[in-house]
Amino acid sequence: MLFHAFYPGIFRIPVDKLIPPATNRLIRVPDDSFVASLKSEMLHNRTIEVAPIIGVLWLQRGEEFDEAKLANYTYECIGGNHTRIALQQLLAENKDLSKDEMFTHRNVSVYVNLTDEQSQHLAHRHNRATEFVNKMTTQDKVSNITAQKCSNSK
């Protein structure tokens, strides 16, 4: 049972604290070729961040959000998974990058205890906002509509 959903803000979060979304909150299956192009772009051009990653933090009943514990929490990445995957792969492939904050941390819009519907809404909004970077295919759009209809019928 979820309780007290809220938005504490955008924070620099260690990339290793970001995990894939649960299947029922996955809006778009990651595209390996786009991940590869992101990795190349990040390495060669040291690109800045296009948009914050969307991360959901799940707290247990009675547990309070504590900004001092940001690096200790685990965040479900519901927006920005291509970036998450690219960074995590780069860090696994090149240990020297672990000294570079550009690769080890990302701006994350942190939300706490969202419903599946709220998570999906944010993920859709993130995809629309960043579509100029990674164009959504017709299949992505059909999958999104199907996921929305399934969540609304629950």
Coordinates of C-alpha atoms in Angstrom, one line a residue:
M1 CA 0.0 0.0 0.0
L2 CA 1.4 3.4 -1.0
F3 CA 1.2 6.5 1.1
H4 CA 2.3 10.1 1.0
A5 CA 3.6 10.5 -2.5
F6 CA 5.6 13.7 -3.0
Y7 CA 8.3 15.4 -4.9
P8 CA 11.4 16.5 -2.9
G9 CA 13.2 17.9 -5.9
I10 CA 16.2 17.4 -8.3
F11 CA 19.4 16.0 -6.8
R12 CA 22.8 14.7 -7.9
I13 CA 22.4 10.9 -7.5
P14 CA 25.1 8.2 -8.0
V15 CA 24.4 6.3 -11.2
D16 CA 24.9 3.0 -9.4
K17 CA 21.8 3.8 -7.2
L18 CA 19.5 3.8 -10.3
I19 CA 17.7 0.5 -11.1
P20 CA 15.5 -0.5 -14.1
P21 CA 11.8 0.1 -13.7
A22 CA 9.4 -2.7 -12.7
T23 CA 7.8 -4.4 -15.7
N24 CA 4.4 -2.8 -15.1
R25 CA 6.0 0.7 -15.1
L26 CA 8.3 0.1 -18.2
I27 CA 7.1 2.5 -20.9
R28 CA 9.7 1.8 -23.6
V29 CA 12.0 -1.2 -24.1
P30 CA 15.5 0.1 -24.3
D31 CA 17.0 0.4 -27.8
D32 CA 20.5 -1.1 -27.7
S33 CA 21.6 0.9 -30.8
F34 CA 20.5 4.2 -29.2
V35 CA 22.4 3.2 -25.9
A36 CA 25.5 2.6 -28.0
S37 CA 25.2 6.0 -29.7
L38 CA 24.7 7.7 -26.3
K39 CA 27.9 6.0 -25.0
S40 CA 29.9 7.2 -27.9
E41 CA 28.5 10.7 -27.5
M42 CA 29.2 10.8 -23.8
L43 CA 32.8 9.6 -24.2
H44 CA 33.8 11.7 -27.2
N45 CA 31.9 14.9 -26.6
R46 CA 31.4 14.8 -22.9
T47 CA 27.9 15.9 -23.5
I48 CA 25.9 17.7 -20.9
E49 CA 22.6 16.3 -19.6
V50 CA 19.6 16.9 -21.8
A51 CA 17.0 16.3 -19.1
P52 CA 17.0 15.0 -15.5
I53 CA 16.4 11.3 -15.1
I54 CA 13.1 10.5 -13.4
G55 CA 13.7 8.3 -10.3
V56 CA 11.1 6.9 -7.9
L57 CA 12.1 6.2 -4.3
W58 CA 10.0 3.7 -2.4
L59 CA 9.9 4.3 1.4
Q60 CA 8.4 1.9 3.9
R61 CA 5.5 3.0 6.1
G62 CA 6.9 5.2 8.9
E63 CA 10.2 5.9 7.0
E64 CA 10.8 9.6 6.3
F65 CA 12.6 11.0 3.3
D66 CA 16.0 12.3 4.5
E67 CA 18.1 14.4 2.1
A68 CA 21.2 13.4 4.0
K69 CA 20.6 9.8 2.9
L70 CA 20.3 10.5 -0.9
A71 CA 23.4 8.4 -1.8
N72 CA 22.0 5.4 0.3
Y73 CA 18.6 5.1 -1.3
T74 CA 17.9 3.1 -4.5
Y75 CA 15.8 4.8 -7.2
E76 CA 13.6 3.1 -9.8
C77 CA 14.4 4.8 -13.1
I78 CA 11.1 5.5 -14.9
G79 CA 12.5 8.1 -17.3
G80 CA 16.0 8.2 -18.7
N81 CA 16.7 4.5 -18.9
H82 CA 18.8 4.8 -22.1
T83 CA 21.0 7.3 -20.2
R84 CA 21.1 5.1 -17.1
I85 CA 22.1 2.0 -19.1
A86 CA 24.7 3.9 -21.1
L87 CA 26.4 5.3 -18.0
Q88 CA 26.3 2.0 -16.1
Q89 CA 27.8 0.2 -19.1
L90 CA 30.5 2.8 -19.5
L91 CA 31.4 2.6 -15.9
A92 CA 31.6 -1.2 -16.0
E93 CA 33.8 -1.1 -19.2
N94 CA 36.2 1.7 -18.1
K95 CA 37.1 1.9 -14.4
D96 CA 38.9 5.2 -15.0
L97 CA 35.5 6.9 -15.5
S98 CA 34.6 6.1 -11.9
K99 CA 36.7 9.2 -10.9
D100 CA 34.7 11.5 -13.2
E101 CA 31.5 12.9 -11.7
M102 CA 30.0 13.4 -15.1
F103 CA 29.8 9.6 -15.4
T104 CA 29.2 8.6 -11.8
H105 CA 26.3 11.0 -11.0
R106 CA 23.3 12.4 -12.7
N107 CA 20.6 15.0 -12.0
V108 CA 17.5 13.0 -10.9
S109 CA 14.0 14.3 -10.4
V110 CA 13.2 12.3 -7.3
Y111 CA 9.6 11.3 -6.5
V112 CA 8.6 9.3 -3.5
N113 CA 5.9 6.5 -3.3
L114 CA 4.1 7.1 -6.6
T115 CA 1.3 5.0 -7.8
D116 CA 1.9 3.0 -11.0
E117 CA -0.4 5.4 -12.8
Q118 CA 1.6 8.4 -11.6
S119 CA 4.8 6.7 -12.5
Q120 CA 3.6 5.9 -16.0
H121 CA 2.3 9.5 -16.4
L122 CA 5.8 10.9 -15.5
A123 CA 7.5 8.4 -17.8
H124 CA 5.2 9.4 -20.7
R125 CA 5.9 13.0 -20.0
H126 CA 9.7 12.4 -19.9
N127 CA 9.5 10.6 -23.3
R128 CA 7.6 13.4 -24.9
A129 CA 10.0 16.0 -23.5
T130 CA 13.1 14.1 -24.8
E131 CA 11.6 12.8 -28.1
F132 CA 13.8 15.1 -30.1
V133 CA 16.8 13.1 -28.8
N134 CA 15.3 9.6 -29.2
K135 CA 12.3 9.6 -31.6
M136 CA 9.5 7.3 -30.4
T137 CA 8.6 4.7 -32.9
T138 CA 5.1 3.8 -33.9
Q139 CA 5.5 0.6 -31.8
D140 CA 6.6 2.6 -28.8
K141 CA 3.5 4.8 -29.1
V142 CA 1.2 1.7 -29.5
S143 CA 2.9 0.1 -26.4
N144 CA 2.4 3.3 -24.4
I145 CA -1.3 3.5 -25.3
T146 CA -1.8 -0.1 -24.5
A147 CA 0.0 0.3 -21.1
Q148 CA -2.2 3.3 -20.3
K149 CA -5.4 1.5 -21.2
C150 CA -4.4 -1.5 -19.1
S151 CA -3.5 0.7 -16.1
N152 CA -6.8 2.6 -16.4
S153 CA -8.8 -0.6 -16.4
K154 CA -7.5 -1.8 -13.0

